[in-house]
């Protein structure tokens, strides 16, 4: 992967774009931040944008668009049926993925709804490298069972394995032998595996999975939402791909799959989604559900402006300078934190930096939500909004007992092309300060706990008065700095 080198030898990621439109940001004073996080019930989903300095909640629907994308939105062809904008997108999809059929949907989970409704039957299995929340919900809703076959390395906090998102193909074959191929709805590979820290799979691993699917007559469904990051890692880390273009690697991936779906809130830096297939039968089965749930076949719930932006965004994703933006900046944050002794998931993945909250605030028991507490504390000291990816994001079992997460993580997403290096240095600086003062962070307890999706709407409070103590230490160390 080509990278501009610095004479000093320093490993600095470089923005290969210039900023031409800006949005003003405010870092509100810490007393306001204290009030804001309490109003939000210590839940970063409930913070208001006006109180946030750096929004690292997600990379979904918040990536910066290019001038070409914005320009394309002005020539969008608005019509209920037969829009030229859709034809342009369909052609781009065929050119990039080599798949003839394309169905538009309003976002990634809408594609999951349609694919699950068509292929998942009660009692069937969907093996995959790892689940994503919405994916699993749709499969379970249709009576299927998710079987996760992430390799052992994938669940280690620290590793030097270049492809922690790989699927364990031996385990996959064993399931097929045990239940029979007819019981498998499809095999799903999620590229840039989200919930284990944006970790990639290799092209070689996908080839093995595809081989098993073909041998057993099972469809391979590929969730390409985080494809941009995974393409970067394949080119940078897989020996046999070093001299291949991003476009060539993309085509090799898609040639191995039967159905590709994606959230265009991530892939293509727009808002929307789609399902690509190479088989007329598959297309016909899914087509009627698109008109039922999403909209007519030439918009699928999307604005035609977003369709134009997606077409340009997909083309731009075939550029090395585009796909390296996320991972190289994330790697910078992860490496700086790691050097300072802060527990982070290594190696750096795509999507964002992931802090091991379980180790960061090891004095907070899982029953007091260490990842949620760390998310609240980071907002307090830096106006930085991350996402809890730990036990608050899990659900209680049927008897009302907690089901604790395997990993207590704080995710700091890096929307593509949005933050500058100095903003990321600020993030690193505040996290290091917080780590040195971690004993001051206390636990959380629910005051409002919804039964469903409690991480979105739940409200919590500190188990002790730790917020005020943290604010007092901040003021002592930072004086009148924001
Ligand atoms: N698949 C993956 C791998 C995802 O990361 C997401 C969304 C979806 C499917 C669903 O797509 O949001 O457009 O409906 N991930 C977002 C996130 C929500 O913040 O990680 P969607």
PDB file of N, CA and C in Angstrom, residues 357-432:
ATOM      1  N   UNK A 357     -12.349  -1.558  27.806  1.00  0.00           N
ATOM      2  CA  UNK A 357     -12.828  -0.885  29.019  1.00  0.00           C
ATOM      3  C   UNK A 357     -12.695  -1.803  30.238  1.00  0.00           C
ATOM      4  N   UNK A 358     -12.849  -3.101  30.030  1.00  0.00           N
ATOM      5  CA  UNK A 358     -12.726  -4.058  31.133  1.00  0.00           C
ATOM      6  C   UNK A 358     -11.376  -3.926  31.821  1.00  0.00           C
ATOM      7  N   UNK A 359     -10.327  -3.690  31.027  1.00  0.00           N
ATOM      8  CA  UNK A 359      -8.983  -3.535  31.604  1.00  0.00           C
ATOM      9  C   UNK A 359      -8.737  -2.083  32.030  1.00  0.00           C
ATOM     10  N   UNK A 360      -9.290  -1.123  31.300  1.00  0.00           N
ATOM     11  CA  UNK A 360      -9.079   0.305  31.585  1.00  0.00           C
ATOM     12  C   UNK A 360      -9.602   0.633  32.986  1.00  0.00           C
ATOM     13  N   UNK A 361     -10.835   0.242  33.254  1.00  0.00           N
ATOM     14  CA  UNK A 361     -11.424   0.490  34.586  1.00  0.00           C
ATOM     15  C   UNK A 361     -11.700  -0.861  35.247  1.00  0.00           C
ATOM     16  N   UNK A 362     -10.602  -1.611  35.494  1.00  0.00           N
ATOM     17  CA  UNK A 362     -10.756  -2.995  35.972  1.00  0.00           C
ATOM     18  C   UNK A 362     -11.364  -3.038  37.378  1.00  0.00           C
ATOM     19  N   UNK A 363     -11.397  -1.878  38.062  1.00  0.00           N
ATOM     20  CA  UNK A 363     -11.995  -1.859  39.410  1.00  0.00           C
ATOM     21  C   UNK A 363     -13.530  -1.800  39.346  1.00  0.00           C
ATOM     22  N   UNK A 364     -14.096  -1.576  38.150  1.00  0.00           N
ATOM     23  CA  UNK A 364     -15.565  -1.527  38.036  1.00  0.00           C
ATOM     24  C   UNK A 364     -16.082  -2.909  37.626  1.00  0.00           C
ATOM     25  N   UNK A 365     -16.914  -3.530  38.466  1.00  0.00           N
ATOM     26  CA  UNK A 365     -17.420  -4.871  38.098  1.00  0.00           C
ATOM     27  C   UNK A 365     -18.354  -4.799  36.887  1.00  0.00           C
ATOM     28  N   UNK A 366     -18.484  -5.918  36.170  1.00  0.00           N
ATOM     29  CA  UNK A 366     -19.352  -5.925  34.976  1.00  0.00           C
ATOM     30  C   UNK A 366     -20.790  -5.536  35.316  1.00  0.00           C
ATOM     31  N   UNK A 367     -21.204  -5.819  36.564  1.00  0.00           N
ATOM     32  CA  UNK A 367     -22.574  -5.471  36.978  1.00  0.00           C
ATOM     33  C   UNK A 367     -22.770  -3.950  37.055  1.00  0.00           C
ATOM     34  N   UNK A 368     -21.652  -3.200  37.013  1.00  0.00           N
ATOM     35  CA  UNK A 368     -21.760  -1.726  37.045  1.00  0.00           C
ATOM     36  C   UNK A 368     -21.293  -1.107  35.718  1.00  0.00           C
ATOM     37  N   UNK A 369     -21.272  -1.899  34.668  1.00  0.00           N
ATOM     38  CA  UNK A 369     -21.098  -1.444  33.281  1.00  0.00           C
ATOM     39  C   UNK A 369     -19.842  -0.606  33.017  1.00  0.00           C
ATOM     40  N   UNK A 370     -18.667  -1.246  33.069  1.00  0.00           N
ATOM     41  CA  UNK A 370     -17.417  -0.502  32.863  1.00  0.00           C
ATOM     42  C   UNK A 370     -17.345   0.251  31.532  1.00  0.00           C
ATOM     43  N   UNK A 371     -17.842  -0.338  30.440  1.00  0.00           N
ATOM     44  CA  UNK A 371     -17.733   0.338  29.131  1.00  0.00           C
ATOM     45  C   UNK A 371     -18.654   1.563  29.080  1.00  0.00           C
ATOM     46  N   UNK A 372     -19.819   1.459  29.690  1.00  0.00           N
ATOM     47  CA  UNK A 372     -20.746   2.593  29.743  1.00  0.00           C
ATOM     48  C   UNK A 372     -20.162   3.709  30.591  1.00  0.00           C
ATOM     49  N   UNK A 373     -19.549   3.335  31.721  1.00  0.00           N
ATOM     50  CA  UNK A 373     -18.953   4.333  32.613  1.00  0.00           C
ATOM     51  C   UNK A 373     -17.805   5.059  31.909  1.00  0.00           C
ATOM     52  N   UNK A 374     -16.997   4.298  31.161  1.00  0.00           N
ATOM     53  CA  UNK A 374     -15.862   4.915  30.453  1.00  0.00           C
ATOM     54  C   UNK A 374     -16.360   5.858  29.346  1.00  0.00           C
ATOM     55  N   UNK A 375     -17.430   5.468  28.670  1.00  0.00           N
ATOM     56  CA  UNK A 375     -18.004   6.325  27.619  1.00  0.00           C
ATOM     57  C   UNK A 375     -18.469   7.654  28.225  1.00  0.00           C
ATOM     58  N   UNK A 376     -19.128   7.582  29.391  1.00  0.00           N
ATOM     59  CA  UNK A 376     -19.610   8.800  30.056  1.00  0.00           C
ATOM     60  C   UNK A 376     -18.426   9.658  30.499  1.00  0.00           C
ATOM     61  N   UNK A 377     -17.390   9.025  31.042  1.00  0.00           N
ATOM     62  CA  UNK A 377     -16.223   9.761  31.542  1.00  0.00           C
ATOM     63  C   UNK A 377     -15.483  10.457  30.395  1.00  0.00           C
ATOM     64  N   UNK A 378     -15.376   9.789  29.246  1.00  0.00           N
ATOM     65  CA  UNK A 378     -14.654  10.394  28.122  1.00  0.00           C
ATOM     66  C   UNK A 378     -15.424  11.599  27.574  1.00  0.00           C
ATOM     67  N   UNK A 379     -16.738  11.484  27.555  1.00  0.00           N
ATOM     68  CA  UNK A 379     -17.525  12.660  27.140  1.00  0.00           C
ATOM     69  C   UNK A 379     -17.268  13.819  28.114  1.00  0.00           C
ATOM     70  N   UNK A 380     -17.282  13.493  29.385  1.00  0.00           N
ATOM     71  CA  UNK A 380     -17.112  14.515  30.417  1.00  0.00           C
ATOM     72  C   UNK A 380     -15.780  15.263  30.257  1.00  0.00           C
ATOM     73  N   UNK A 381     -14.708  14.545  30.014  1.00  0.00           N
ATOM     74  CA  UNK A 381     -13.396  15.214  29.995  1.00  0.00           C
ATOM     75  C   UNK A 381     -13.017  15.775  28.621  1.00  0.00           C
ATOM     76  N   UNK A 382     -13.717  15.369  27.557  1.00  0.00           N
ATOM     77  CA  UNK A 382     -13.294  15.855  26.238  1.00  0.00           C
ATOM     78  C   UNK A 382     -14.411  16.221  25.278  1.00  0.00           C
ATOM     79  N   UNK A 383     -15.674  16.080  25.707  1.00  0.00           N
ATOM     80  CA  UNK A 383     -16.776  16.339  24.779  1.00  0.00           C
ATOM     81  C   UNK A 383     -16.761  15.337  23.623  1.00  0.00           C
ATOM     82  N   UNK A 384     -16.112  14.180  23.853  1.00  0.00           N
ATOM     83  CA  UNK A 384     -15.961  13.162  22.799  1.00  0.00           C
ATOM     84  C   UNK A 384     -17.042  12.099  22.998  1.00  0.00           C
ATOM     85  N   UNK A 385     -17.804  11.835  21.942  1.00  0.00           N
ATOM     86  CA  UNK A 385     -18.878  10.847  22.075  1.00  0.00           C
ATOM     87  C   UNK A 385     -18.487   9.515  21.447  1.00  0.00           C
ATOM     88  N   UNK A 386     -18.317   8.491  22.270  1.00  0.00           N
ATOM     89  CA  UNK A 386     -18.068   7.138  21.778  1.00  0.00           C
ATOM     90  C   UNK A 386     -19.315   6.284  21.982  1.00  0.00           C
ATOM     91  N   UNK A 387     -19.205   4.998  21.674  1.00  0.00           N
ATOM     92  CA  UNK A 387     -20.344   4.089  21.833  1.00  0.00           C
ATOM     93  C   UNK A 387     -19.977   2.925  22.763  1.00  0.00           C
ATOM     94  N   UNK A 388     -20.821   2.683  23.745  1.00  0.00           N
ATOM     95  CA  UNK A 388     -20.645   1.528  24.626  1.00  0.00           C
ATOM     96  C   UNK A 388     -20.835   0.259  23.814  1.00  0.00           C
ATOM     97  N   UNK A 389     -19.870  -0.636  23.857  1.00  0.00           N
ATOM     98  CA  UNK A 389     -20.047  -1.939  23.220  1.00  0.00           C
ATOM     99  C   UNK A 389     -19.697  -2.991  24.264  1.00  0.00           C
ATOM    100  N   UNK A 390     -20.552  -3.073  25.259  1.00  0.00           N
ATOM    101  CA  UNK A 390     -20.318  -4.032  26.338  1.00  0.00           C
ATOM    102  C   UNK A 390     -21.649  -4.541  26.838  1.00  0.00           C
ATOM    103  N   UNK A 391     -21.787  -4.724  28.151  1.00  0.00           N
ATOM    104  CA  UNK A 391     -22.969  -5.401  28.689  1.00  0.00           C
ATOM    105  C   UNK A 391     -24.254  -4.586  28.581  1.00  0.00           C
ATOM    106  N   UNK A 392     -24.144  -3.255  28.529  1.00  0.00           N
ATOM    107  CA  UNK A 392     -25.381  -2.477  28.341  1.00  0.00           C
ATOM    108  C   UNK A 392     -25.991  -2.813  26.978  1.00  0.00           C
ATOM    109  N   UNK A 393     -25.121  -3.115  25.997  1.00  0.00           N
ATOM    110  CA  UNK A 393     -25.596  -3.458  24.647  1.00  0.00           C
ATOM    111  C   UNK A 393     -26.171  -4.879  24.564  1.00  0.00           C
ATOM    112  N   UNK A 394     -26.068  -5.639  25.670  1.00  0.00           N
ATOM    113  CA  UNK A 394     -26.670  -6.983  25.686  1.00  0.00           C
ATOM    114  C   UNK A 394     -28.081  -6.868  26.271  1.00  0.00           C
ATOM    115  N   UNK A 395     -28.785  -7.991  26.293  1.00  0.00           N
ATOM    116  CA  UNK A 395     -30.143  -7.990  26.829  1.00  0.00           C
ATOM    117  C   UNK A 395     -30.228  -8.972  27.997  1.00  0.00           C
ATOM    118  N   UNK A 396     -31.115  -8.717  28.950  1.00  0.00           N
ATOM    119  CA  UNK A 396     -31.299  -9.692  30.036  1.00  0.00           C
ATOM    120  C   UNK A 396     -31.920 -10.977  29.488  1.00  0.00           C
ATOM    121  N   UNK A 397     -31.681 -12.110  30.155  1.00  0.00           N
ATOM    122  CA  UNK A 397     -32.288 -13.375  29.700  1.00  0.00           C
ATOM    123  C   UNK A 397     -33.756 -13.434  30.148  1.00  0.00           C
ATOM    124  N   UNK A 398     -34.421 -14.541  29.819  1.00  0.00           N
ATOM    125  CA  UNK A 398     -35.863 -14.662  30.076  1.00  0.00           C
ATOM    126  C   UNK A 398     -36.178 -14.512  31.566  1.00  0.00           C
ATOM    127  N   UNK A 399     -35.217 -14.884  32.448  1.00  0.00           N
ATOM    128  CA  UNK A 399     -35.466 -14.765  33.894  1.00  0.00           C
ATOM    129  C   UNK A 399     -35.067 -13.405  34.454  1.00  0.00           C
ATOM    130  N   UNK A 400     -34.652 -12.510  33.589  1.00  0.00           N
ATOM    131  CA  UNK A 400     -34.292 -11.167  34.046  1.00  0.00           C
ATOM    132  C   UNK A 400     -32.847 -11.037  34.507  1.00  0.00           C
ATOM    133  N   UNK A 401     -32.047 -12.088  34.302  1.00  0.00           N
ATOM    134  CA  UNK A 401     -30.632 -11.994  34.696  1.00  0.00           C
ATOM    135  C   UNK A 401     -29.817 -11.326  33.595  1.00  0.00           C
ATOM    136  N   UNK A 402     -28.762 -10.651  34.023  1.00  0.00           N
ATOM    137  CA  UNK A 402     -27.858 -10.021  33.065  1.00  0.00           C
ATOM    138  C   UNK A 402     -27.154 -11.088  32.216  1.00  0.00           C
ATOM    139  N   UNK A 403     -26.967 -10.822  30.921  1.00  0.00           N
ATOM    140  CA  UNK A 403     -26.057 -11.666  30.138  1.00  0.00           C
ATOM    141  C   UNK A 403     -24.864 -10.772  29.795  1.00  0.00           C
ATOM    142  N   UNK A 404     -23.764 -11.025  30.470  1.00  0.00           N
ATOM    143  CA  UNK A 404     -22.610 -10.139  30.318  1.00  0.00           C
ATOM    144  C   UNK A 404     -21.894 -10.363  28.982  1.00  0.00           C
ATOM    145  N   UNK A 405     -21.399  -9.262  28.410  1.00  0.00           N
ATOM    146  CA  UNK A 405     -20.712  -9.321  27.115  1.00  0.00           C
ATOM    147  C   UNK A 405     -19.359 -10.018  27.256  1.00  0.00           C
ATOM    148  N   UNK A 406     -18.897 -10.671  26.145  1.00  0.00           N
ATOM    149  CA  UNK A 406     -17.555 -11.286  26.142  1.00  0.00           C
ATOM    150  C   UNK A 406     -16.489 -10.222  26.342  1.00  0.00           C
ATOM    151  N   UNK A 407     -16.729  -9.071  25.721  1.00  0.00           N
ATOM    152  CA  UNK A 407     -15.745  -7.986  25.777  1.00  0.00           C
ATOM    153  C   UNK A 407     -16.466  -6.722  26.213  1.00  0.00           C
ATOM    154  N   UNK A 408     -15.844  -5.951  27.112  1.00  0.00           N
ATOM    155  CA  UNK A 408     -16.392  -4.636  27.490  1.00  0.00           C
ATOM    156  C   UNK A 408     -15.592  -3.594  26.718  1.00  0.00           C
ATOM    157  N   UNK A 409     -16.173  -3.075  25.628  1.00  0.00           N
ATOM    158  CA  UNK A 409     -15.416  -2.169  24.761  1.00  0.00           C
ATOM    159  C   UNK A 409     -16.035  -0.777  24.712  1.00  0.00           C
ATOM    160  N   UNK A 410     -15.173   0.210  24.526  1.00  0.00           N
ATOM    161  CA  UNK A 410     -15.632   1.549  24.155  1.00  0.00           C
ATOM    162  C   UNK A 410     -15.176   1.759  22.719  1.00  0.00           C
ATOM    163  N   UNK A 411     -16.138   1.931  21.818  1.00  0.00           N
ATOM    164  CA  UNK A 411     -15.809   2.123  20.406  1.00  0.00           C
ATOM    165  C   UNK A 411     -15.730   3.609  20.089  1.00  0.00           C
ATOM    166  N   UNK A 412     -14.628   4.003  19.478  1.00  0.00           N
ATOM    167  CA  UNK A 412     -14.482   5.390  19.014  1.00  0.00           C
ATOM    168  C   UNK A 412     -14.401   5.344  17.496  1.00  0.00           C
ATOM    169  N   UNK A 413     -15.545   5.510  16.864  1.00  0.00           N
ATOM    170  CA  UNK A 413     -15.604   5.373  15.404  1.00  0.00           C
ATOM    171  C   UNK A 413     -14.925   6.565  14.737  1.00  0.00           C
ATOM    172  N   UNK A 414     -14.362   6.299  13.563  1.00  0.00           N
ATOM    173  CA  UNK A 414     -13.706   7.369  12.800  1.00  0.00           C
ATOM    174  C   UNK A 414     -14.416   7.530  11.463  1.00  0.00           C
ATOM    175  N   UNK A 415     -15.473   8.365  11.428  1.00  0.00           N
ATOM    176  CA  UNK A 415     -16.127   8.595  10.148  1.00  0.00           C
ATOM    177  C   UNK A 415     -15.090   9.028   9.107  1.00  0.00           C
ATOM    178  N   UNK A 416     -15.226   8.524   7.879  1.00  0.00           N
ATOM    179  CA  UNK A 416     -14.166   8.728   6.882  1.00  0.00           C
ATOM    180  C   UNK A 416     -14.035  10.187   6.447  1.00  0.00           C
ATOM    181  N   UNK A 417     -12.828  10.689   6.476  1.00  0.00           N
ATOM    182  CA  UNK A 417     -12.446  12.023   5.995  1.00  0.00           C
ATOM    183  C   UNK A 417     -13.037  13.173   6.822  1.00  0.00           C
ATOM    184  N   UNK A 418     -13.508  12.880   8.040  1.00  0.00           N
ATOM    185  CA  UNK A 418     -14.188  13.895   8.840  1.00  0.00           C
ATOM    186  C   UNK A 418     -13.233  14.614   9.810  1.00  0.00           C
ATOM    187  N   UNK A 419     -12.399  13.851  10.518  1.00  0.00           N
ATOM    188  CA  UNK A 419     -11.554  14.462  11.542  1.00  0.00           C
ATOM    189  C   UNK A 419     -10.136  14.699  11.028  1.00  0.00           C
ATOM    190  N   UNK A 420      -9.522  15.765  11.554  1.00  0.00           N
ATOM    191  CA  UNK A 420      -8.129  16.046  11.199  1.00  0.00           C
ATOM    192  C   UNK A 420      -7.218  15.350  12.212  1.00  0.00           C
ATOM    193  N   UNK A 421      -5.935  15.322  11.886  1.00  0.00           N
ATOM    194  CA  UNK A 421      -4.987  14.637  12.765  1.00  0.00           C
ATOM    195  C   UNK A 421      -4.912  15.317  14.135  1.00  0.00           C
ATOM    196  N   UNK A 422      -5.003  16.663  14.164  1.00  0.00           N
ATOM    197  CA  UNK A 422      -4.896  17.324  15.480  1.00  0.00           C
ATOM    198  C   UNK A 422      -6.116  17.019  16.346  1.00  0.00           C
ATOM    199  N   UNK A 423      -7.269  16.842  15.722  1.00  0.00           N
ATOM    200  CA  UNK A 423      -8.444  16.453  16.515  1.00  0.00           C
ATOM    201  C   UNK A 423      -8.228  15.059  17.108  1.00  0.00           C
ATOM    202  N   UNK A 424      -7.631  14.168  16.318  1.00  0.00           N
ATOM    203  CA  UNK A 424      -7.381  12.822  16.836  1.00  0.00           C
ATOM    204  C   UNK A 424      -6.300  12.845  17.924  1.00  0.00           C
ATOM    205  N   UNK A 425      -5.342  13.756  17.791  1.00  0.00           N
ATOM    206  CA  UNK A 425      -4.330  13.894  18.853  1.00  0.00           C
ATOM    207  C   UNK A 425      -4.976  14.364  20.150  1.00  0.00           C
ATOM    208  N   UNK A 426      -5.980  15.231  20.028  1.00  0.00           N
ATOM    209  CA  UNK A 426      -6.729  15.693  21.199  1.00  0.00           C
ATOM    210  C   UNK A 426      -7.427  14.495  21.871  1.00  0.00           C
ATOM    211  N   UNK A 427      -8.024  13.621  21.050  1.00  0.00           N
ATOM    212  CA  UNK A 427      -8.707  12.431  21.586  1.00  0.00           C
ATOM    213  C   UNK A 427      -7.702  11.581  22.371  1.00  0.00           C
ATOM    214  N   UNK A 428      -6.539  11.341  21.759  1.00  0.00           N
ATOM    215  CA  UNK A 428      -5.512  10.517  22.406  1.00  0.00           C
ATOM    216  C   UNK A 428      -5.085  11.157  23.728  1.00  0.00           C
ATOM    217  N   UNK A 429      -4.879  12.466  23.700  1.00  0.00           N
ATOM    218  CA  UNK A 429      -4.414  13.202  24.878  1.00  0.00           C
ATOM    219  C   UNK A 429      -5.406  13.082  26.040  1.00  0.00           C
ATOM    220  N   UNK A 430      -6.685  13.289  25.740  1.00  0.00           N
ATOM    221  CA  UNK A 430      -7.689  13.215  26.822  1.00  0.00           C
ATOM    222  C   UNK A 430      -7.832  11.785  27.345  1.00  0.00           C
ATOM    223  N   UNK A 431      -7.693  10.806  26.468  1.00  0.00           N
ATOM    224  CA  UNK A 431      -7.808   9.403  26.935  1.00  0.00           C
ATOM    225  C   UNK A 431      -6.634   9.068  27.852  1.00  0.00           C
ATOM    226  N   UNK A 432      -5.453   9.544  27.480  1.00  0.00           N
ATOM    227  CA  UNK A 432      -4.282   9.263  28.323  1.00  0.00           C
ATOM    228  C   UNK A 432      -4.458   9.922  29.701  1.00  0.00           C
TER     229      UNK A 432
END
